[in-house]
PDB file of C-alpha atoms in Angstrom:
ATOM      1  CA  UNK A 101      20.644  -2.653 -29.024  1.00  0.00           C
ATOM      2  CA  UNK A 102      20.889   0.972 -27.918  1.00  0.00           C
ATOM      3  CA  UNK A 103      18.215   1.968 -30.457  1.00  0.00           C
ATOM      4  CA  UNK A 104      15.645  -0.460 -29.020  1.00  0.00           C
ATOM      5  CA  UNK A 105      12.883   0.614 -26.669  1.00  0.00           C
ATOM      6  CA  UNK A 106      13.866   0.358 -22.967  1.00  0.00           C
ATOM      7  CA  UNK A 107      10.645  -1.555 -22.345  1.00  0.00           C
ATOM      8  CA  UNK A 108      11.483  -4.112 -25.032  1.00  0.00           C
ATOM      9  CA  UNK A 109      15.052  -4.374 -23.748  1.00  0.00           C
ATOM     10  CA  UNK A 110      13.770  -4.903 -20.218  1.00  0.00           C
ATOM     11  CA  UNK A 111      11.467  -7.662 -21.402  1.00  0.00           C
ATOM     12  CA  UNK A 112      14.077  -9.417 -23.545  1.00  0.00           C
ATOM     13  CA  UNK A 113      16.810  -9.075 -20.913  1.00  0.00           C
ATOM     14  CA  UNK A 114      14.643 -10.526 -18.159  1.00  0.00           C
ATOM     15  CA  UNK A 115      13.437 -13.260 -20.541  1.00  0.00           C
ATOM     16  CA  UNK A 116      17.035 -14.287 -21.226  1.00  0.00           C
ATOM     17  CA  UNK A 117      17.850 -14.218 -17.514  1.00  0.00           C
ATOM     18  CA  UNK A 118      14.762 -16.269 -16.696  1.00  0.00           C
ATOM     19  CA  UNK A 119      15.646 -18.828 -19.364  1.00  0.00           C
ATOM     20  CA  UNK A 120      18.817 -19.632 -17.442  1.00  0.00           C
ATOM     21  CA  UNK A 121      16.608 -21.307 -14.851  1.00  0.00           C
ATOM     22  CA  UNK A 122      15.875 -24.023 -17.415  1.00  0.00           C
ATOM     23  CA  UNK A 123      19.548 -24.212 -18.410  1.00  0.00           C
ATOM     24  CA  UNK A 124      20.493 -24.864 -14.802  1.00  0.00           C
ATOM     25  CA  UNK A 125      17.972 -27.703 -14.580  1.00  0.00           C
ATOM     26  CA  UNK A 126      19.356 -29.571 -17.630  1.00  0.00           C
ATOM     27  CA  UNK A 127      21.540 -32.012 -15.609  1.00  0.00           C
ATOM     28  CA  UNK A 128      18.444 -33.705 -14.137  1.00  0.00           C
ATOM     29  CA  UNK A 129      17.479 -34.861 -17.636  1.00  0.00           C
ATOM     30  CA  UNK A 130      20.636 -36.947 -17.715  1.00  0.00           C
ATOM     31  CA  UNK A 131      20.439 -38.215 -14.152  1.00  0.00           C
ATOM     32  CA  UNK A 132      23.384 -36.107 -13.023  1.00  0.00           C
ATOM     33  CA  UNK A 133      22.687 -34.172  -9.859  1.00  0.00           C
ATOM     34  CA  UNK A 134      25.450 -32.621  -7.727  1.00  0.00           C
ATOM     35  CA  UNK A 135      25.794 -33.350  -4.020  1.00  0.00           C
ATOM     36  CA  UNK A 136      23.933 -31.341  -1.418  1.00  0.00           C
ATOM     37  CA  UNK A 137      27.169 -29.559  -0.452  1.00  0.00           C
ATOM     38  CA  UNK A 138      27.788 -28.541  -4.065  1.00  0.00           C
ATOM     39  CA  UNK A 139      24.222 -27.312  -4.453  1.00  0.00           C
ATOM     40  CA  UNK A 140      24.601 -25.204  -1.314  1.00  0.00           C
ATOM     41  CA  UNK A 141      27.807 -23.737  -2.737  1.00  0.00           C
ATOM     42  CA  UNK A 142      25.947 -22.892  -5.960  1.00  0.00           C
ATOM     43  CA  UNK A 143      23.058 -21.311  -4.070  1.00  0.00           C
ATOM     44  CA  UNK A 144      25.593 -19.318  -2.055  1.00  0.00           C
ATOM     45  CA  UNK A 145      26.964 -18.103  -5.396  1.00  0.00           C
ATOM     46  CA  UNK A 146      23.434 -17.029  -6.363  1.00  0.00           C
ATOM     47  CA  UNK A 147      23.091 -15.119  -3.086  1.00  0.00           C
ATOM     48  CA  UNK A 148      26.406 -13.345  -3.700  1.00  0.00           C
ATOM     49  CA  UNK A 149      25.363 -12.267  -7.188  1.00  0.00           C
ATOM     50  CA  UNK A 150      22.054 -10.943  -5.894  1.00  0.00           C
ATOM     51  CA  UNK A 151      23.749  -9.156  -2.989  1.00  0.00           C
ATOM     52  CA  UNK A 152      26.239  -7.384  -5.249  1.00  0.00           C
ATOM     53  CA  UNK A 153      23.539  -6.556  -7.793  1.00  0.00           C
ATOM     54  CA  UNK A 154      21.345  -5.076  -5.068  1.00  0.00           C
ATOM     55  CA  UNK A 155      23.995  -2.593  -3.965  1.00  0.00           C
ATOM     56  CA  UNK A 156      26.178  -1.867  -6.985  1.00  0.00           C
ATOM     57  CA  UNK A 157      23.587  -2.152  -9.759  1.00  0.00           C
ATOM     58  CA  UNK A 158      20.472  -0.920  -7.965  1.00  0.00           C
ATOM     59  CA  UNK A 159      20.987   1.013  -4.701  1.00  0.00           C
ATOM     60  CA  UNK A 160      23.924   3.171  -5.836  1.00  0.00           C
ATOM     61  CA  UNK A 161      22.257   4.103  -9.174  1.00  0.00           C
ATOM     62  CA  UNK A 162      19.043   4.813  -7.239  1.00  0.00           C
ATOM     63  CA  UNK A 163      20.903   7.266  -4.996  1.00  0.00           C
ATOM     64  CA  UNK A 164      22.438   8.940  -8.056  1.00  0.00           C
ATOM     65  CA  UNK A 165      19.079   9.179  -9.837  1.00  0.00           C
ATOM     66  CA  UNK A 166      17.411  10.633  -6.743  1.00  0.00           C
ATOM     67  CA  UNK A 167      20.243  13.149  -6.288  1.00  0.00           C
ATOM     68  CA  UNK A 168      19.958  14.248  -9.933  1.00  0.00           C
ATOM     69  CA  UNK A 169      16.288  14.993  -9.377  1.00  0.00           C
ATOM     70  CA  UNK A 170      16.249  16.320  -5.800  1.00  0.00           C
ATOM     71  CA  UNK A 171      19.800  17.572  -5.237  1.00  0.00           C
ATOM     72  CA  UNK A 172      22.259  16.587  -2.564  1.00  0.00           C
ATOM     73  CA  UNK A 173      21.201  16.102   1.019  1.00  0.00           C
ATOM     74  CA  UNK A 174      18.835  13.893   2.959  1.00  0.00           C
ATOM     75  CA  UNK A 175      16.064  13.620   0.358  1.00  0.00           C
ATOM     76  CA  UNK A 176      17.788  11.124  -2.011  1.00  0.00           C
ATOM     77  CA  UNK A 177      18.710   8.881   0.915  1.00  0.00           C
ATOM     78  CA  UNK A 178      15.187   9.082   2.323  1.00  0.00           C
ATOM     79  CA  UNK A 179      13.663   8.111  -1.041  1.00  0.00           C
ATOM     80  CA  UNK A 180      15.973   5.126  -1.473  1.00  0.00           C
ATOM     81  CA  UNK A 181      15.493   3.921   2.104  1.00  0.00           C
ATOM     82  CA  UNK A 182      11.710   4.202   1.784  1.00  0.00           C
ATOM     83  CA  UNK A 183      11.627   2.333  -1.530  1.00  0.00           C
ATOM     84  CA  UNK A 184      14.010  -0.306  -0.178  1.00  0.00           C
ATOM     85  CA  UNK A 185      11.745  -0.994   2.793  1.00  0.00           C
ATOM     86  CA  UNK A 186       8.646  -1.044   0.596  1.00  0.00           C
ATOM     87  CA  UNK A 187      10.316  -3.615  -1.667  1.00  0.00           C
ATOM     88  CA  UNK A 188      11.175  -5.844   1.283  1.00  0.00           C
ATOM     89  CA  UNK A 189       7.675  -5.438   2.671  1.00  0.00           C
ATOM     90  CA  UNK A 190       6.096  -6.325  -0.659  1.00  0.00           C
ATOM     91  CA  UNK A 191       7.891  -9.674  -0.855  1.00  0.00           C
ATOM     92  CA  UNK A 192       7.121 -10.334   2.815  1.00  0.00           C
ATOM     93  CA  UNK A 193       3.449  -9.707   2.024  1.00  0.00           C
ATOM     94  CA  UNK A 194       3.589 -12.118  -0.917  1.00  0.00           C
ATOM     95  CA  UNK A 195       5.019 -14.724   1.445  1.00  0.00           C
ATOM     96  CA  UNK A 196       1.990 -14.252   3.674  1.00  0.00           C
ATOM     97  CA  UNK A 197      -0.669 -14.040   0.970  1.00  0.00           C
ATOM     98  CA  UNK A 198       0.427 -16.701  -1.530  1.00  0.00           C
ATOM     99  CA  UNK A 199       0.329 -20.370  -0.586  1.00  0.00           C
ATOM    100  CA  UNK A 200       3.731 -21.875  -1.268  1.00  0.00           C
ATOM    101  CA  UNK A 201       6.267 -24.400  -0.043  1.00  0.00           C
ATOM    102  CA  UNK A 202       9.887 -23.879   0.901  1.00  0.00           C
ATOM    103  CA  UNK A 203      12.297 -26.767   0.598  1.00  0.00           C
ATOM    104  CA  UNK A 204      13.395 -26.417   4.206  1.00  0.00           C
ATOM    105  CA  UNK A 205      10.470 -25.081   6.234  1.00  0.00           C
ATOM    106  CA  UNK A 206       7.545 -26.658   4.407  1.00  0.00           C
ATOM    107  CA  UNK A 207       4.151 -25.240   3.528  1.00  0.00           C
ATOM    108  CA  UNK A 208       3.240 -21.634   4.261  1.00  0.00           C
ATOM    109  CA  UNK A 209       0.473 -19.219   3.363  1.00  0.00           C
ATOM    110  CA  UNK A 210      -3.320 -19.529   3.220  1.00  0.00           C
ATOM    111  CA  UNK A 211      -4.884 -22.774   1.997  1.00  0.00           C
ATOM    112  CA  UNK A 212      -1.427 -24.316   1.542  1.00  0.00           C
ATOM    113  CA  UNK A 213      -2.594 -27.673   2.866  1.00  0.00           C
ATOM    114  CA  UNK A 214      -5.252 -27.972   0.158  1.00  0.00           C
ATOM    115  CA  UNK A 215      -3.102 -27.281  -2.884  1.00  0.00           C
ATOM    116  CA  UNK A 216      -1.095 -29.865  -4.778  1.00  0.00           C
ATOM    117  CA  UNK A 217       2.578 -29.803  -3.830  1.00  0.00           C
ATOM    118  CA  UNK A 218       3.746 -29.012  -7.357  1.00  0.00           C
ATOM    119  CA  UNK A 219       1.856 -25.695  -7.321  1.00  0.00           C
ATOM    120  CA  UNK A 220       3.325 -24.808  -3.932  1.00  0.00           C
ATOM    121  CA  UNK A 221       6.817 -25.173  -5.390  1.00  0.00           C
ATOM    122  CA  UNK A 222       5.829 -23.049  -8.373  1.00  0.00           C
ATOM    123  CA  UNK A 223       4.451 -20.285  -6.144  1.00  0.00           C
ATOM    124  CA  UNK A 224       7.575 -20.314  -3.965  1.00  0.00           C
ATOM    125  CA  UNK A 225       9.944 -19.839  -6.884  1.00  0.00           C
ATOM    126  CA  UNK A 226       7.614 -17.256  -8.411  1.00  0.00           C
ATOM    127  CA  UNK A 227       8.061 -15.174  -5.256  1.00  0.00           C
ATOM    128  CA  UNK A 228      11.835 -15.502  -5.715  1.00  0.00           C
ATOM    129  CA  UNK A 229      11.963 -14.713  -9.426  1.00  0.00           C
ATOM    130  CA  UNK A 230       9.544 -11.796  -9.674  1.00  0.00           C
ATOM    131  CA  UNK A 231      11.862  -9.219  -8.035  1.00  0.00           C
ATOM    132  CA  UNK A 232      14.766 -10.455 -10.155  1.00  0.00           C
ATOM    133  CA  UNK A 233      12.873  -9.787 -13.363  1.00  0.00           C
ATOM    134  CA  UNK A 234      11.748  -6.441 -11.948  1.00  0.00           C
ATOM    135  CA  UNK A 235      15.379  -5.527 -11.245  1.00  0.00           C
ATOM    136  CA  UNK A 236      16.479  -6.312 -14.811  1.00  0.00           C
ATOM    137  CA  UNK A 237      13.569  -4.355 -16.279  1.00  0.00           C
ATOM    138  CA  UNK A 238      14.225  -1.291 -14.151  1.00  0.00           C
ATOM    139  CA  UNK A 239      17.935  -1.562 -14.929  1.00  0.00           C
ATOM    140  CA  UNK A 240      17.298  -1.415 -18.687  1.00  0.00           C
ATOM    141  CA  UNK A 241      14.890   1.473 -18.142  1.00  0.00           C
ATOM    142  CA  UNK A 242      17.781   3.369 -16.568  1.00  0.00           C
ATOM    143  CA  UNK A 243      20.004   2.546 -19.519  1.00  0.00           C
ATOM    144  CA  UNK A 244      21.775  -0.192 -21.450  1.00  0.00           C
ATOM    145  CA  UNK A 245      24.886   0.115 -19.251  1.00  0.00           C
ATOM    146  CA  UNK A 246      22.869  -0.665 -16.123  1.00  0.00           C
ATOM    147  CA  UNK A 247      20.599  -3.338 -17.543  1.00  0.00           C
ATOM    148  CA  UNK A 248      23.200  -5.562 -19.234  1.00  0.00           C
ATOM    149  CA  UNK A 249      25.279  -6.377 -16.113  1.00  0.00           C
ATOM    150  CA  UNK A 250      22.066  -7.081 -14.207  1.00  0.00           C
ATOM    151  CA  UNK A 251      20.731  -9.400 -16.898  1.00  0.00           C
ATOM    152  CA  UNK A 252      24.023 -11.332 -17.056  1.00  0.00           C
ATOM    153  CA  UNK A 253      24.363 -11.534 -13.278  1.00  0.00           C
ATOM    154  CA  UNK A 254      20.757 -12.546 -12.631  1.00  0.00           C
ATOM    155  CA  UNK A 255      21.018 -15.128 -15.397  1.00  0.00           C
ATOM    156  CA  UNK A 256      24.125 -16.630 -13.765  1.00  0.00           C
ATOM    157  CA  UNK A 257      22.434 -16.938 -10.407  1.00  0.00           C
ATOM    158  CA  UNK A 258      19.244 -18.370 -11.925  1.00  0.00           C
ATOM    159  CA  UNK A 259      21.096 -21.494 -13.096  1.00  0.00           C
ATOM    160  CA  UNK A 260      21.795 -22.915  -9.607  1.00  0.00           C
ATOM    161  CA  UNK A 261      18.277 -21.970  -8.515  1.00  0.00           C
ATOM    162  CA  UNK A 262      16.824 -23.917 -11.440  1.00  0.00           C
ATOM    163  CA  UNK A 263      18.942 -26.935 -10.543  1.00  0.00           C
ATOM    164  CA  UNK A 264      17.897 -26.719  -6.895  1.00  0.00           C
ATOM    165  CA  UNK A 265      14.213 -26.683  -7.842  1.00  0.00           C
ATOM    166  CA  UNK A 266      14.563 -29.603 -10.249  1.00  0.00           C
ATOM    167  CA  UNK A 267      16.502 -31.712  -7.746  1.00  0.00           C
ATOM    168  CA  UNK A 268      13.955 -30.987  -5.026  1.00  0.00           C
ATOM    169  CA  UNK A 269      11.155 -32.100  -7.332  1.00  0.00           C
ATOM    170  CA  UNK A 270      13.063 -35.291  -8.124  1.00  0.00           C
ATOM    171  CA  UNK A 271      13.182 -35.895  -4.390  1.00  0.00           C
ATOM    172  CA  UNK A 272       9.394 -35.656  -4.340  1.00  0.00           C
ATOM    173  CA  UNK A 273       9.259 -38.456  -6.942  1.00  0.00           C
ATOM    174  CA  UNK A 274       8.560 -36.320  -9.993  1.00  0.00           C
ATOM    175  CA  UNK A 275       9.967 -37.659 -13.249  1.00  0.00           C
ATOM    176  CA  UNK A 276      13.059 -36.094 -14.796  1.00  0.00           C
ATOM    177  CA  UNK A 277      11.250 -34.426 -17.669  1.00  0.00           C
ATOM    178  CA  UNK A 278       8.513 -33.076 -15.439  1.00  0.00           C
ATOM    179  CA  UNK A 279      11.012 -31.786 -12.869  1.00  0.00           C
ATOM    180  CA  UNK A 280      12.958 -30.041 -15.642  1.00  0.00           C
ATOM    181  CA  UNK A 281       9.787 -28.555 -17.138  1.00  0.00           C
ATOM    182  CA  UNK A 282       8.511 -27.166 -13.828  1.00  0.00           C
ATOM    183  CA  UNK A 283      11.930 -25.735 -12.933  1.00  0.00           C
ATOM    184  CA  UNK A 284      12.185 -24.073 -16.348  1.00  0.00           C
ATOM    185  CA  UNK A 285       8.648 -22.710 -16.131  1.00  0.00           C
ATOM    186  CA  UNK A 286       9.395 -20.907 -12.871  1.00  0.00           C
ATOM    187  CA  UNK A 287      11.713 -18.584 -14.789  1.00  0.00           C
ATOM    188  CA  UNK A 288       8.886 -17.386 -17.027  1.00  0.00           C
ATOM    189  CA  UNK A 289       7.683 -14.926 -14.393  1.00  0.00           C
ATOM    190  CA  UNK A 290      10.871 -12.892 -14.806  1.00  0.00           C
ATOM    191  CA  UNK A 291       9.986 -11.327 -18.186  1.00  0.00           C
ATOM    192  CA  UNK A 292       6.656 -10.285 -16.659  1.00  0.00           C
ATOM    193  CA  UNK A 293       8.507  -8.551 -13.849  1.00  0.00           C
ATOM    194  CA  UNK A 294      10.887  -7.033 -16.372  1.00  0.00           C
ATOM    195  CA  UNK A 295       8.023  -5.685 -18.443  1.00  0.00           C
ATOM    196  CA  UNK A 296       6.349  -4.135 -15.394  1.00  0.00           C
ATOM    197  CA  UNK A 297       9.574  -2.597 -14.093  1.00  0.00           C
ATOM    198  CA  UNK A 298      10.745  -1.157 -17.402  1.00  0.00           C
ATOM    199  CA  UNK A 299       7.256   0.029 -18.344  1.00  0.00           C
ATOM    200  CA  UNK A 300       6.680   1.849 -15.064  1.00  0.00           C
ATOM    201  CA  UNK A 301       9.978   3.726 -15.222  1.00  0.00           C
ATOM    202  CA  UNK A 302       9.547   4.465 -18.950  1.00  0.00           C
ATOM    203  CA  UNK A 303       6.159   6.052 -18.246  1.00  0.00           C
ATOM    204  CA  UNK A 304       7.544   8.241 -15.484  1.00  0.00           C
ATOM    205  CA  UNK A 305      11.247   8.987 -15.046  1.00  0.00           C
ATOM    206  CA  UNK A 306      10.504  10.136 -11.509  1.00  0.00           C
ATOM    207  CA  UNK A 307       9.904   6.486 -10.622  1.00  0.00           C
ATOM    208  CA  UNK A 308      13.472   5.452 -11.521  1.00  0.00           C
ATOM    209  CA  UNK A 309      15.059   5.770  -8.040  1.00  0.00           C
ATOM    210  CA  UNK A 310      11.949   4.221  -6.497  1.00  0.00           C
ATOM    211  CA  UNK A 311      11.973   1.310  -8.924  1.00  0.00           C
ATOM    212  CA  UNK A 312      15.687   0.617  -8.506  1.00  0.00           C
ATOM    213  CA  UNK A 313      15.566   0.661  -4.705  1.00  0.00           C
ATOM    214  CA  UNK A 314      12.284  -1.302  -4.602  1.00  0.00           C
ATOM    215  CA  UNK A 315      13.853  -4.081  -6.684  1.00  0.00           C
ATOM    216  CA  UNK A 316      16.927  -4.064  -4.436  1.00  0.00           C
ATOM    217  CA  UNK A 317      14.808  -4.391  -1.312  1.00  0.00           C
ATOM    218  CA  UNK A 318      12.829  -7.253  -2.810  1.00  0.00           C
ATOM    219  CA  UNK A 319      16.017  -9.152  -3.673  1.00  0.00           C
ATOM    220  CA  UNK A 320      17.599  -8.496  -0.275  1.00  0.00           C
ATOM    221  CA  UNK A 321      14.538  -9.978   1.409  1.00  0.00           C
ATOM    222  CA  UNK A 322      14.824 -13.153  -0.683  1.00  0.00           C
ATOM    223  CA  UNK A 323      18.550 -13.436   0.109  1.00  0.00           C
ATOM    224  CA  UNK A 324      18.066 -13.106   3.855  1.00  0.00           C
ATOM    225  CA  UNK A 325      14.768 -14.928   4.268  1.00  0.00           C
ATOM    226  CA  UNK A 326      15.263 -17.818   1.867  1.00  0.00           C
ATOM    227  CA  UNK A 327      18.583 -18.429   0.149  1.00  0.00           C
ATOM    228  CA  UNK A 328      21.137 -18.018   2.949  1.00  0.00           C
ATOM    229  CA  UNK A 329      19.115 -20.002   5.541  1.00  0.00           C
ATOM    230  CA  UNK A 330      18.676 -22.800   2.979  1.00  0.00           C
ATOM    231  CA  UNK A 331      22.419 -22.994   2.257  1.00  0.00           C
ATOM    232  CA  UNK A 332      23.268 -23.183   5.984  1.00  0.00           C
ATOM    233  CA  UNK A 333      20.603 -25.705   6.925  1.00  0.00           C
ATOM    234  CA  UNK A 334      22.732 -28.837   6.450  1.00  0.00           C
ATOM    235  CA  UNK A 335      26.049 -27.636   7.839  1.00  0.00           C
ATOM    236  CA  UNK A 336      27.660 -26.460   4.584  1.00  0.00           C
ATOM    237  CA  UNK A 337      28.223 -22.891   5.758  1.00  0.00           C
ATOM    238  CA  UNK A 338      31.848 -22.713   4.606  1.00  0.00           C
ATOM    239  CA  UNK A 339      31.083 -23.815   1.063  1.00  0.00           C
ATOM    240  CA  UNK A 340      28.034 -21.560   0.905  1.00  0.00           C
ATOM    241  CA  UNK A 341      30.076 -18.575   2.117  1.00  0.00           C
ATOM    242  CA  UNK A 342      32.802 -19.334  -0.441  1.00  0.00           C
ATOM    243  CA  UNK A 343      30.124 -19.416  -3.124  1.00  0.00           C
ATOM    244  CA  UNK A 344      28.704 -16.121  -1.878  1.00  0.00           C
ATOM    245  CA  UNK A 345      32.154 -14.510  -2.051  1.00  0.00           C
ATOM    246  CA  UNK A 346      32.652 -15.782  -5.609  1.00  0.00           C
ATOM    247  CA  UNK A 347      29.219 -14.616  -6.752  1.00  0.00           C
ATOM    248  CA  UNK A 348      29.647 -11.182  -5.181  1.00  0.00           C
ATOM    249  CA  UNK A 349      33.091 -10.757  -6.761  1.00  0.00           C
ATOM    250  CA  UNK A 350      31.956 -11.831 -10.227  1.00  0.00           C
ATOM    251  CA  UNK A 351      28.892  -9.579 -10.150  1.00  0.00           C
ATOM    252  CA  UNK A 352      31.001  -6.624  -9.002  1.00  0.00           C
ATOM    253  CA  UNK A 353      33.430  -7.271 -11.864  1.00  0.00           C
ATOM    254  CA  UNK A 354      30.571  -7.543 -14.380  1.00  0.00           C
ATOM    255  CA  UNK A 355      29.025  -4.310 -13.151  1.00  0.00           C
ATOM    256  CA  UNK A 356      32.282  -2.417 -13.667  1.00  0.00           C
ATOM    257  CA  UNK A 357      33.384  -4.185 -16.869  1.00  0.00           C
ATOM    258  CA  UNK A 358      30.020  -4.083 -18.663  1.00  0.00           C
ATOM    259  CA  UNK A 359      28.765  -0.840 -17.144  1.00  0.00           C
TER     260      UNK A 359
END
């Protein structure tokens, strides 16, 4: 694996992580869907994985990469903070520009009322998954030791997201096979993000700290704006917080053990 191109590794790693979205949606094919409380616990787990990945697998390596290039002092911190804010702003802009539908708050974005509901769901999950694929791609561009924990962690958190999407589509009276297919398809954007992230950093090593922090900011926006509010919406805060703690702990362990 270490002899493979970082771009190819970024693509394959994000493809594998994205495929876990379909794996998570498998239970709907057999008519087995967990309770709302259990789904909120699983989404809390996903938030914990993303939170740990943002800091331990992206922000800290970004600070190290910036310090290697610019020396100690304020400059590395300024670069990472700027890229972090740009990443958050980019996802916020996508939320404004792309028509989509959130499971809790309904339709948002331009022309949302005119589009079929199935495409609104697809756009919403695309906004979620793009920064995750970007993070895996940039991680592999930094090196195998950084990319592998990210790919495993993002894959683990994609499974409950895939199940949540499939169950929501079942609630909108989509058939089991169609709900599974749409949920699985939403993970296909991740290898595109991985290819872009790995390719950009491979072309210019100076972009590494920017790419790492940008991906972290994008994921932090999704955690705060979407996942945590969704898990707390029906009064399952304790289970969601327990899931977050478990996801954060597992991702931290993976980052140390595999890195």
